[in-house]
PDB file of C-alpha atoms in Angstrom:
ATOM      1  CA  UNK A   1      16.214  26.675 -37.476  1.00 55.00           C
ATOM      2  CA  UNK A   2      16.991  29.891 -35.635  1.00 61.00           C
ATOM      3  CA  UNK A   3      14.287  31.306 -33.312  1.00 58.00           C
ATOM      4  CA  UNK A   4      13.980  35.012 -32.698  1.00 62.00           C
ATOM      5  CA  UNK A   5      13.420  36.530 -29.248  1.00 56.00           C
ATOM      6  CA  UNK A   6       9.651  36.687 -29.689  1.00 63.00           C
ATOM      7  CA  UNK A   7       9.543  32.934 -30.295  1.00 63.00           C
ATOM      8  CA  UNK A   8      11.563  32.096 -27.167  1.00 71.00           C
ATOM      9  CA  UNK A   9      10.232  34.650 -24.659  1.00 77.00           C
ATOM     10  CA  UNK A  10       8.246  31.935 -22.865  1.00 72.00           C
ATOM     11  CA  UNK A  11      11.530  30.341 -21.770  1.00 73.00           C
ATOM     12  CA  UNK A  12      12.485  33.530 -19.907  1.00 75.00           C
ATOM     13  CA  UNK A  13       9.280  33.317 -17.857  1.00 74.00           C
ATOM     14  CA  UNK A  14      10.850  30.654 -15.606  1.00 74.00           C
ATOM     15  CA  UNK A  15      13.233  31.484 -12.772  1.00 71.00           C
ATOM     16  CA  UNK A  16      16.179  29.210 -12.146  1.00 66.00           C
ATOM     17  CA  UNK A  17      14.665  27.924  -8.905  1.00 69.00           C
ATOM     18  CA  UNK A  18      11.090  27.451 -10.170  1.00 68.00           C
ATOM     19  CA  UNK A  19      11.283  23.671 -10.141  1.00 68.00           C
ATOM     20  CA  UNK A  20       8.679  21.213  -8.932  1.00 72.00           C
ATOM     21  CA  UNK A  21       9.465  17.555  -8.551  1.00 80.00           C
ATOM     22  CA  UNK A  22       6.956  14.735  -8.531  1.00 82.00           C
ATOM     23  CA  UNK A  23       7.449  10.998  -8.556  1.00 86.00           C
ATOM     24  CA  UNK A  24       6.298   9.088 -11.644  1.00 93.00           C
ATOM     25  CA  UNK A  25       3.753   7.245  -9.472  1.00 94.00           C
ATOM     26  CA  UNK A  26       2.194  10.604  -8.619  1.00 94.00           C
ATOM     27  CA  UNK A  27       1.758  11.348 -12.322  1.00 94.00           C
ATOM     28  CA  UNK A  28       0.134   7.926 -12.799  1.00 96.00           C
ATOM     29  CA  UNK A  29      -2.295   8.714  -9.959  1.00 97.00           C
ATOM     30  CA  UNK A  30      -3.120  12.071 -11.579  1.00 96.00           C
ATOM     31  CA  UNK A  31      -3.871  10.294 -14.865  1.00 97.00           C
ATOM     32  CA  UNK A  32      -6.029   7.719 -13.043  1.00 98.00           C
ATOM     33  CA  UNK A  33      -7.940  10.472 -11.216  1.00 97.00           C
ATOM     34  CA  UNK A  34      -8.554  12.286 -14.509  1.00 96.00           C
ATOM     35  CA  UNK A  35      -9.962   9.057 -15.965  1.00 96.00           C
ATOM     36  CA  UNK A  36     -12.230   8.588 -12.917  1.00 96.00           C
ATOM     37  CA  UNK A  37     -13.365  12.215 -13.124  1.00 95.00           C
ATOM     38  CA  UNK A  38     -14.189  11.762 -16.817  1.00 93.00           C
ATOM     39  CA  UNK A  39     -16.371   8.792 -15.849  1.00 94.00           C
ATOM     40  CA  UNK A  40     -18.294  10.820 -13.294  1.00 90.00           C
ATOM     41  CA  UNK A  41     -18.657  13.820 -15.596  1.00 89.00           C
ATOM     42  CA  UNK A  42     -19.562  11.702 -18.647  1.00 89.00           C
ATOM     43  CA  UNK A  43     -17.611  14.259 -20.683  1.00 83.00           C
ATOM     44  CA  UNK A  44     -19.995  17.087 -19.753  1.00 84.00           C
ATOM     45  CA  UNK A  45     -17.774  19.043 -17.336  1.00 85.00           C
ATOM     46  CA  UNK A  46     -14.928  21.014 -18.903  1.00 87.00           C
ATOM     47  CA  UNK A  47     -11.728  20.881 -16.843  1.00 89.00           C
ATOM     48  CA  UNK A  48     -11.155  24.544 -17.709  1.00 89.00           C
ATOM     49  CA  UNK A  49     -13.895  25.241 -15.157  1.00 87.00           C
ATOM     50  CA  UNK A  50     -12.030  23.389 -12.374  1.00 90.00           C
ATOM     51  CA  UNK A  51      -9.176  23.939  -9.991  1.00 91.00           C
ATOM     52  CA  UNK A  52      -7.125  20.824  -9.272  1.00 94.00           C
ATOM     53  CA  UNK A  53      -5.648  20.398  -5.799  1.00 93.00           C
ATOM     54  CA  UNK A  54      -2.822  17.887  -5.397  1.00 93.00           C
ATOM     55  CA  UNK A  55      -1.785  16.638  -1.966  1.00 94.00           C
ATOM     56  CA  UNK A  56       0.672  13.964  -0.955  1.00 93.00           C
ATOM     57  CA  UNK A  57       0.763  12.382   2.492  1.00 93.00           C
ATOM     58  CA  UNK A  58       3.678  13.075   4.829  1.00 92.00           C
ATOM     59  CA  UNK A  59       4.896   9.490   4.442  1.00 92.00           C
ATOM     60  CA  UNK A  60       4.597   9.867   0.615  1.00 91.00           C
ATOM     61  CA  UNK A  61       2.448   6.720   0.483  1.00 94.00           C
ATOM     62  CA  UNK A  62      -0.908   8.304  -0.387  1.00 96.00           C
ATOM     63  CA  UNK A  63      -2.148  11.086  -2.624  1.00 95.00           C
ATOM     64  CA  UNK A  64      -5.321  13.131  -2.749  1.00 96.00           C
ATOM     65  CA  UNK A  65      -6.385  14.684  -6.052  1.00 96.00           C
ATOM     66  CA  UNK A  66      -9.338  17.064  -5.921  1.00 94.00           C
ATOM     67  CA  UNK A  67     -11.323  18.481  -8.825  1.00 93.00           C
ATOM     68  CA  UNK A  68     -13.011  21.635  -7.534  1.00 89.00           C
ATOM     69  CA  UNK A  69     -15.399  23.686  -9.683  1.00 86.00           C
ATOM     70  CA  UNK A  70     -14.385  27.322 -10.086  1.00 82.00           C
ATOM     71  CA  UNK A  71     -17.199  29.221  -8.430  1.00 73.00           C
ATOM     72  CA  UNK A  72     -17.487  32.584  -6.775  1.00 59.00           C
ATOM     73  CA  UNK A  73     -18.993  31.140  -3.621  1.00 57.00           C
ATOM     74  CA  UNK A  74     -17.138  29.529  -0.740  1.00 53.00           C
ATOM     75  CA  UNK A  75     -18.717  28.667   2.595  1.00 48.00           C
ATOM     76  CA  UNK A  76     -16.728  27.151   5.430  1.00 49.00           C
ATOM     77  CA  UNK A  77     -13.793  26.440   3.123  1.00 50.00           C
ATOM     78  CA  UNK A  78     -15.956  24.448   0.712  1.00 51.00           C
ATOM     79  CA  UNK A  79     -16.763  25.631  -2.791  1.00 53.00           C
ATOM     80  CA  UNK A  80     -20.361  25.287  -3.825  1.00 54.00           C
ATOM     81  CA  UNK A  81     -22.658  26.277  -6.617  1.00 57.00           C
ATOM     82  CA  UNK A  82     -26.377  26.872  -6.467  1.00 57.00           C
ATOM     83  CA  UNK A  83     -28.013  25.014  -9.360  1.00 60.00           C
ATOM     84  CA  UNK A  84     -30.134  26.999 -11.771  1.00 60.00           C
ATOM     85  CA  UNK A  85     -33.227  25.036 -12.783  1.00 61.00           C
ATOM     86  CA  UNK A  86     -31.681  21.934 -11.213  1.00 58.00           C
ATOM     87  CA  UNK A  87     -28.553  22.174 -13.389  1.00 59.00           C
ATOM     88  CA  UNK A  88     -25.042  22.999 -12.304  1.00 60.00           C
ATOM     89  CA  UNK A  89     -23.075  25.355 -14.524  1.00 63.00           C
ATOM     90  CA  UNK A  90     -19.765  23.622 -13.908  1.00 68.00           C
ATOM     91  CA  UNK A  91     -20.499  20.226 -12.437  1.00 75.00           C
ATOM     92  CA  UNK A  92     -19.650  18.576  -9.151  1.00 82.00           C
ATOM     93  CA  UNK A  93     -16.400  18.442  -7.294  1.00 87.00           C
ATOM     94  CA  UNK A  94     -14.694  15.160  -6.414  1.00 92.00           C
ATOM     95  CA  UNK A  95     -11.750  14.106  -4.315  1.00 94.00           C
ATOM     96  CA  UNK A  96      -9.871  10.909  -5.172  1.00 97.00           C
ATOM     97  CA  UNK A  97      -7.532   9.112  -2.755  1.00 97.00           C
ATOM     98  CA  UNK A  98      -4.862   6.770  -4.093  1.00 97.00           C
ATOM     99  CA  UNK A  99      -2.087   4.559  -2.758  1.00 96.00           C
ATOM    100  CA  UNK A 100       0.929   5.635  -4.793  1.00 94.00           C
ATOM    101  CA  UNK A 101       2.770   2.308  -4.864  1.00 94.00           C
ATOM    102  CA  UNK A 102       0.213   0.627  -7.122  1.00 96.00           C
ATOM    103  CA  UNK A 103      -2.134   3.496  -8.075  1.00 96.00           C
ATOM    104  CA  UNK A 104      -4.909   1.829  -6.078  1.00 96.00           C
ATOM    105  CA  UNK A 105      -8.035   3.971  -5.769  1.00 97.00           C
ATOM    106  CA  UNK A 106      -8.912   3.930  -2.069  1.00 97.00           C
ATOM    107  CA  UNK A 107     -11.855   6.322  -1.829  1.00 96.00           C
ATOM    108  CA  UNK A 108     -13.893   8.843  -3.797  1.00 95.00           C
ATOM    109  CA  UNK A 109     -15.723  11.647  -2.044  1.00 93.00           C
ATOM    110  CA  UNK A 110     -18.124  14.078  -3.647  1.00 86.00           C
ATOM    111  CA  UNK A 111     -17.781  17.726  -2.818  1.00 73.00           C
ATOM    112  CA  UNK A 112     -20.866  19.918  -2.264  1.00 55.00           C
TER     113      UNK A 112
END
């Protein structure tokens, strides 16, 4: 089936050097963190309302995956949201630390 230019324009959006490389273990840790986040959120916090920060240690042994609510407020480098009537619009932020070799969850920290 032949595609016209309109159907393939998304391919032109990438430059030749716009590559990112991650190890398969990193992807497994991301999937594990998403599962943990889903447990904390009990399905109530839409990921569309979050920014995800991915960090890997210098020795490439550990990874930190942070789920940060998109808010307009930031104090001291930390995003926060003031609850309205005791409820948060987006939910809480969490940071998950994993050992990459075996996707072992080492620590969970709440953000706020």
